[in-house]
Coordinates of C-alpha atoms in Angstrom, one line a residue:
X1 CA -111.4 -138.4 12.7
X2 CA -108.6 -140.9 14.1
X3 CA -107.6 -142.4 10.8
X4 CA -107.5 -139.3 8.5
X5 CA -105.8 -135.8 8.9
X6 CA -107.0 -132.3 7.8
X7 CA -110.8 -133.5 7.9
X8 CA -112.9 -130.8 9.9
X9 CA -114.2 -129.4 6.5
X10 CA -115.7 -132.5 4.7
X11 CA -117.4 -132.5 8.9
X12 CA -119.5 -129.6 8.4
X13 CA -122.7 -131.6 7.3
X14 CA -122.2 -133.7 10.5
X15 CA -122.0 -131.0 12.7
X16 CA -125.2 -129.1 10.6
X17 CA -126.5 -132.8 11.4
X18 CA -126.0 -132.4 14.6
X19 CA -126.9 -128.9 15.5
X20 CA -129.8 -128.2 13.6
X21 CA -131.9 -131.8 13.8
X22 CA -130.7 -134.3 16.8
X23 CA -130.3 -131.4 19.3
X24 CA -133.8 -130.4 18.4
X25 CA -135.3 -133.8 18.2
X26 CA -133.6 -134.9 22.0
X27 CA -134.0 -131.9 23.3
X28 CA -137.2 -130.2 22.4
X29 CA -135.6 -127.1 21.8
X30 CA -136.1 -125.7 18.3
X31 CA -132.9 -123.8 17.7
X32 CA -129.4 -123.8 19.2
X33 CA -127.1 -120.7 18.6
X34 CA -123.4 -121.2 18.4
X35 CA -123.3 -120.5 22.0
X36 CA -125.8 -123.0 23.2
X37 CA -124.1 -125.5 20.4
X38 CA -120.8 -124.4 22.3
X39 CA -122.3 -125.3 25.9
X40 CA -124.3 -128.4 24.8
X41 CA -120.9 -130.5 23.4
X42 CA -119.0 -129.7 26.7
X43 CA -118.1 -133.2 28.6
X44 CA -121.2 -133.9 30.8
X45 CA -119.3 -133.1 34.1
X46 CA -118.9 -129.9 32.7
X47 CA -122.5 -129.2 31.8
X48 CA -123.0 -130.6 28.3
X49 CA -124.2 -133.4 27.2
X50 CA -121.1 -134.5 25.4
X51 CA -121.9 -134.6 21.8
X52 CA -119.0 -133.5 20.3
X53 CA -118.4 -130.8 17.7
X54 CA -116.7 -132.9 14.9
X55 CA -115.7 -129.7 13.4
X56 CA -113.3 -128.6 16.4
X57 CA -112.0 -132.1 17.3
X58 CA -111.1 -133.9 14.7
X59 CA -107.4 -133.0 14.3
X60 CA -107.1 -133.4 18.2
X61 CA -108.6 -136.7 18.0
X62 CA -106.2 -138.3 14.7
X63 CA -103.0 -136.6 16.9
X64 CA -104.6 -138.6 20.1
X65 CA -104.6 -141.3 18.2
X66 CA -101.5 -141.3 16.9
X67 CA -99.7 -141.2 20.5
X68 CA -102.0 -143.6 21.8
X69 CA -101.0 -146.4 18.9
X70 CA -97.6 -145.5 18.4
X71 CA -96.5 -148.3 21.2
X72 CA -98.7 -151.0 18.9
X73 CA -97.3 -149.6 15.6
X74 CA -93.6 -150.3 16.9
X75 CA -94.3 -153.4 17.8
X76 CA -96.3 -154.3 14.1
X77 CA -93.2 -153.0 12.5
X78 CA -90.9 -154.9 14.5
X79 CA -93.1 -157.9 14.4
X80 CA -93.4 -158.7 17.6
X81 CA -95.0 -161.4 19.5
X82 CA -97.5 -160.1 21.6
X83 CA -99.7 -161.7 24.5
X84 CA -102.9 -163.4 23.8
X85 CA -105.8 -161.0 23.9
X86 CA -108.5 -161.6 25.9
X87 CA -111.4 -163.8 24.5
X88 CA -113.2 -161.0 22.8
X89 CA -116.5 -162.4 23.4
X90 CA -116.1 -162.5 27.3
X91 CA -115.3 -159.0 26.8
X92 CA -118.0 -158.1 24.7
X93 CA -120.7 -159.6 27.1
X94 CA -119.0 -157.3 30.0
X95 CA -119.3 -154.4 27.8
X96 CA -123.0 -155.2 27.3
X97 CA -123.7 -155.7 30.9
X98 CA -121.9 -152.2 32.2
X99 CA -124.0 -150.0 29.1
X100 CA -127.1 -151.9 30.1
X101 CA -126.8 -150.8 34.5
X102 CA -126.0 -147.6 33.0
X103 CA -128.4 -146.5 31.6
X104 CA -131.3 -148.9 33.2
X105 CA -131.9 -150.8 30.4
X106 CA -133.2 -154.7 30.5
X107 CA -130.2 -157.2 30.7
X108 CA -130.0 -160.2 28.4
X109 CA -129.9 -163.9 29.3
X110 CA -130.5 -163.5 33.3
X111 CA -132.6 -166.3 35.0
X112 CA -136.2 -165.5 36.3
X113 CA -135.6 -166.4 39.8
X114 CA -132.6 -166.6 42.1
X115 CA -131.5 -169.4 43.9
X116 CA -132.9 -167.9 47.1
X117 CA -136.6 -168.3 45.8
X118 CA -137.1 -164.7 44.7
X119 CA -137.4 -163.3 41.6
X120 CA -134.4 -162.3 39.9
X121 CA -134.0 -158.4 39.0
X122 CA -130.8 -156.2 39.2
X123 CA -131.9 -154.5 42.7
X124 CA -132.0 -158.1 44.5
X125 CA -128.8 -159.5 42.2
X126 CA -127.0 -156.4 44.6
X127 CA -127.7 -157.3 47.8
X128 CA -128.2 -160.7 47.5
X129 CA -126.3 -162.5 50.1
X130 CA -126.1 -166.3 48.6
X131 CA -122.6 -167.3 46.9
X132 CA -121.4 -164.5 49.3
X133 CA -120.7 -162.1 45.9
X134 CA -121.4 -159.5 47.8
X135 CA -118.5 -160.2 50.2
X136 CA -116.4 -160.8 47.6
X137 CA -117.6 -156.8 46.2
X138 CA -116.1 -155.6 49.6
X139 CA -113.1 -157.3 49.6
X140 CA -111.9 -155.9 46.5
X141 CA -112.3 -152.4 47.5
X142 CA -110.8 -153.6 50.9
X143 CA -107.4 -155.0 49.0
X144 CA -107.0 -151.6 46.5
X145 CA -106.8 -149.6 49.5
X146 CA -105.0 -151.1 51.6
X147 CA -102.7 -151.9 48.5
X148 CA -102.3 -148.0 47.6
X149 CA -102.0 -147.6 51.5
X150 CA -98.6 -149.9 51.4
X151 CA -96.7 -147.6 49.4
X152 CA -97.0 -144.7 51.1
X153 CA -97.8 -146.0 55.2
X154 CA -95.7 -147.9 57.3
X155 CA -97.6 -151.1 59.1
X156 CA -100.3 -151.8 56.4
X157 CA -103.0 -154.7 57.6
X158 CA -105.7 -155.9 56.3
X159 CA -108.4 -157.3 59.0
X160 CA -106.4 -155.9 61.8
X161 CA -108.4 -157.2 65.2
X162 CA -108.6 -154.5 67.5
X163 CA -107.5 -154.7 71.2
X164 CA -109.8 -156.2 73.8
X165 CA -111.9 -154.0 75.9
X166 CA -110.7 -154.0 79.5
X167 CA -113.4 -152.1 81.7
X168 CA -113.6 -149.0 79.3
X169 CA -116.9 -147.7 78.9
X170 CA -118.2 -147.3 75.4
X171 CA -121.2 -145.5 74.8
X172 CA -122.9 -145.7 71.6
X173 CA -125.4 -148.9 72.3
X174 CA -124.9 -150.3 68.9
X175 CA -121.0 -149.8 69.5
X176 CA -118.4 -153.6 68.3
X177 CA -117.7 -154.7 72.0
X178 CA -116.3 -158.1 71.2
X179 CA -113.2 -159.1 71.6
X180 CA -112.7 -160.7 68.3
X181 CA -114.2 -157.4 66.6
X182 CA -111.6 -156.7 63.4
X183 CA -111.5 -153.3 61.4
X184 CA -111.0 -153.8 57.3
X185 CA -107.8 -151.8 57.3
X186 CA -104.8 -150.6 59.3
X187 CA -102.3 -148.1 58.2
X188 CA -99.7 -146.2 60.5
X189 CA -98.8 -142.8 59.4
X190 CA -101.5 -141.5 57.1
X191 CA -103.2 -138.7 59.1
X192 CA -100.3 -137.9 61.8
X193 CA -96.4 -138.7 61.8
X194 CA -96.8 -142.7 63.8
X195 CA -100.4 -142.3 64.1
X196 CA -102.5 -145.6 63.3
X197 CA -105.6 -144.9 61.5
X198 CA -108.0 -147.7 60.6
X199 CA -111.0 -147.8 58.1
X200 CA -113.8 -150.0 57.5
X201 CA -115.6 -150.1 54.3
X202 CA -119.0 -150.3 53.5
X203 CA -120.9 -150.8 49.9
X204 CA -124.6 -150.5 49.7
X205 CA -127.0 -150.2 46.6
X206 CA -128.8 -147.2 46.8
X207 CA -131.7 -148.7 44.6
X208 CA -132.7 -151.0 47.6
X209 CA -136.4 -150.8 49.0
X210 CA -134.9 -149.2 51.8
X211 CA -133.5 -145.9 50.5
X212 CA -135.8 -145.0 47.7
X213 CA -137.5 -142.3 50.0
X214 CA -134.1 -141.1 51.2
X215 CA -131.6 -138.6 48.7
X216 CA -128.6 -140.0 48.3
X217 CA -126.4 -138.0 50.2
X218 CA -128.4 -139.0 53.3
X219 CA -127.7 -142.8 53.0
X220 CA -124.1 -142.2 52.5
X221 CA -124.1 -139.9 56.2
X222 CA -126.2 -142.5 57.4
X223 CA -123.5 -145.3 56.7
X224 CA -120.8 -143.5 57.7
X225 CA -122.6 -142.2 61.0
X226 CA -123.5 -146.0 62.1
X227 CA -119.6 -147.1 61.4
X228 CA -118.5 -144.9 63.6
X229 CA -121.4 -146.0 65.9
X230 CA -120.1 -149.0 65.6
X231 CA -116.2 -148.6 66.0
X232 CA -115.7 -144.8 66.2
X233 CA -115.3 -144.3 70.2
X234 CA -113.2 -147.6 70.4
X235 CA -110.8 -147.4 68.1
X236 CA -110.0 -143.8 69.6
X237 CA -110.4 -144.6 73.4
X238 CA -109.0 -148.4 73.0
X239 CA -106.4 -148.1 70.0
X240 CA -106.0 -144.5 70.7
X241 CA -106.1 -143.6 66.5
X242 CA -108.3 -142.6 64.1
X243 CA -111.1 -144.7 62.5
X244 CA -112.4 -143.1 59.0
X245 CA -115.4 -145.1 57.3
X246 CA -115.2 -145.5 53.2
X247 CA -119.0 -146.2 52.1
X248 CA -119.3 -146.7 48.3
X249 CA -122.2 -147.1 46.6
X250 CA -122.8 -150.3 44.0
X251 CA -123.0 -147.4 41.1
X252 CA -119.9 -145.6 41.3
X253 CA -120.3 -143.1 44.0
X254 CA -118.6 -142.5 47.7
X255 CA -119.6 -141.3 50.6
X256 CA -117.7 -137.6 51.9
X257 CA -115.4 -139.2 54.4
X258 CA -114.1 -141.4 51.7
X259 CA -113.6 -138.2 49.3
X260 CA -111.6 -136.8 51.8
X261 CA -109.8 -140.4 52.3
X262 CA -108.9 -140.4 48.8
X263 CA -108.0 -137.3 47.8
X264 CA -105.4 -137.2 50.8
X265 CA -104.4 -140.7 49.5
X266 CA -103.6 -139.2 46.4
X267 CA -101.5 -136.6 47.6
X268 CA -99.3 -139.1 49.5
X269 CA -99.3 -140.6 46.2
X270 CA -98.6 -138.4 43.8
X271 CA -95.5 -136.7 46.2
X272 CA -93.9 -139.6 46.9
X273 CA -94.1 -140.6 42.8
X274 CA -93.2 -137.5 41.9
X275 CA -96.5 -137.6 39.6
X276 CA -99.5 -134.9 39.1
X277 CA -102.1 -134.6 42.3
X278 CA -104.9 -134.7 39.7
X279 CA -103.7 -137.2 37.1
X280 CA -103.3 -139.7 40.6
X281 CA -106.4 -139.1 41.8
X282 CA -108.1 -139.9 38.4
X283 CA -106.5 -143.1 38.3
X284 CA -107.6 -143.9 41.9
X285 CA -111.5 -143.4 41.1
X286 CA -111.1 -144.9 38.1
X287 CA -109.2 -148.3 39.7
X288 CA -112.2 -148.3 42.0
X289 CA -114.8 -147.4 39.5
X290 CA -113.5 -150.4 37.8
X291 CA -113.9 -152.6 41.0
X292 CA -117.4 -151.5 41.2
X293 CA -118.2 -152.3 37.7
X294 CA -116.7 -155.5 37.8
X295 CA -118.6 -156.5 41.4
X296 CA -122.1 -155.5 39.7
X297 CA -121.2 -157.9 36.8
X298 CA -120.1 -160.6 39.0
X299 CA -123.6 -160.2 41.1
X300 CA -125.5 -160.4 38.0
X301 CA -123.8 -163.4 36.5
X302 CA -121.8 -165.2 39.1
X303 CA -123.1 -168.1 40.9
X304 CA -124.8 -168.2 43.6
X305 CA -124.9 -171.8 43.8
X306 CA -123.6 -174.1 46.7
X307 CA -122.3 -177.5 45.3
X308 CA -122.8 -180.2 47.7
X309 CA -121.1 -183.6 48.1
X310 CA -122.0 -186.5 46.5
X311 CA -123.8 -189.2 47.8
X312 CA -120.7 -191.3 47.2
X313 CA -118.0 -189.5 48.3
X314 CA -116.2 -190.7 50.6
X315 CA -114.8 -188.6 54.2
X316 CA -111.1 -189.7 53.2
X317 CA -112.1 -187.3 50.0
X318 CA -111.5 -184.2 52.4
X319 CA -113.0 -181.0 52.5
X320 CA -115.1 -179.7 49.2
X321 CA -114.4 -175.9 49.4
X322 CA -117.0 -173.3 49.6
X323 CA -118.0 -169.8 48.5
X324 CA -116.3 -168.3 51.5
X325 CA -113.0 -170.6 51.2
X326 CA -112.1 -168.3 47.9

């Protein structure tokens, strides 16, 4: 379909294929009408299951093509030097990871036990706290806000410490009252003209022993509730701005506060680009989609490891940097 024009004809034993014995076979359901047939190829998020009609797509697809390699074919025909692609293999392994978590199927080549004694499964790879991965997870999502945040706010910060407590009385018992506490972000001017606002973000993996017997939508409330437990009242009697919590979840989802973040994010965005609201907000879940992706691939195959000194090293050989040094 993206090699040859003019094609939907010679598809019409596919789509027969398609229609009359997978959809049956997958589904159970012994005949689809042109309706059903119409409903079932939609895009998932749009109810279907997205197996596409070969039939109505195909010249859509070859002209997709065609603007999507257009860039590469001027630079064949011009004979270009381009840069060095990836090593394909690396790539290939990363591909194999993220379609294995997907759809919950066994990962290749993992060891039987992690370095913290236990055995070694994709739940425990998540929350694992050795090799501080996990940190590393948060970070990310940390530096891609605050990032976004720097083109459209004024005073961007990343681990902003908050002001001291001096006799104000903060309520919530399991409220940050020390004075070295630090929020994850800082950004002036992003709910109010020269109002700070600061966010702290939170990633948890909703396939931990702890939530199984919780829906999801309750454990991201119940995140963003104990953040603003934790910071809520201080950062708006202390700092007098806002505090806004951004839970994510290690497979792909957020929490409603940081819907609301985002989407407001994107209008900043997309105004001060001159861009489409909806094409930037794409882009923004998809950069942080990709963050996600790449954090549960580096819990699964990073190391956890914590190289030691040798027994001959010497003290004038200085420090040997650890996992939290990076």
């Amino acid at each position: 379909m993206r090699t040859v024009p003019d094609i939907s004809s010679f598809l019409k034993p596919l789509e027969d294929a398609i229609r009359l014995q997978l959809l049956p076979s997958i589904s159970g359901h012994p005949g689809c009408s042109a309706d059903e047939w119409d409903l079932l190829s939609l895009p998932c998020h749009f109810g279907g299951l997205g197996l596409i009609n070969p039939t109505k797509v195909s010249d859509s697809q070859f002209d997709a093509s065609l603007l999507i390699t257009a860039s590469l074919k001027d630079l064949i025909i011009k004979q270009s030097v381009c840069a060095r692609p990836p090593d394909v293999r690396c790539v290939k392994a990363q591909f194999w990871d993220a379609v294995h978590l997907r759809y919950g199927w066994k990962l290749l080549n993992v060891p039987s036990h992690c370095v913290c004694g236990v055995s070694f499964t994709i739940d425990h790879a998540m929350v694992c706290q050795h090799g501080d991965l996990t940190f590393v997870r948060h970070n990310d999502l940390r530096d891609i806000t605050a990032g976004l945040l720097s083109r459209v706010c004024s005073d961007v910060a990343t681990e902003p410490p908050l002001q001291p407590l001096s006799g104000e009385v903060i309520t919530p018992k399991s409220a940050n009252r020390q004075d070295d506490a630090r929020a994850d972000i800082h950004a002036r001017g992003f709910w109010g003209r020269r109002q700070s606002a600061f966010l702290d973000v939170r990633v948890f993996h909703p396939n931990a022993p702890s939530y199984r017997n919780s829906s999801i939508p309750s454990v991201y409330r119940h995140h963003e509730l104990q953040k603003k437990r934790e910071y809520g009242e201080r950062v708006r009697e202390v700092e007098q701005a806002s505090f806004t919590p951004l839970v994510f979840s290690t497979t792909g989802g957020m929490g409603g506060e940081a819907l609301t973040f985002y989407r407001r994010l994107a209008d900043m965005l997309s105004r001060h680009s001159s861009t489409s609201y909806s094409g930037t907000l794409a882009w923004i879940r998809c950069t942080l989609s990709f963050s996600l992706l790449r954090s549960a691939t580096m819990c699964i195959r990073g190391t956890r490891s914590i190289l030691h000194r040798s027994n001959n090293a010497s003290p004038e050989m200085g420090h040997i940097a650890g996992p939290r040094d990076f």
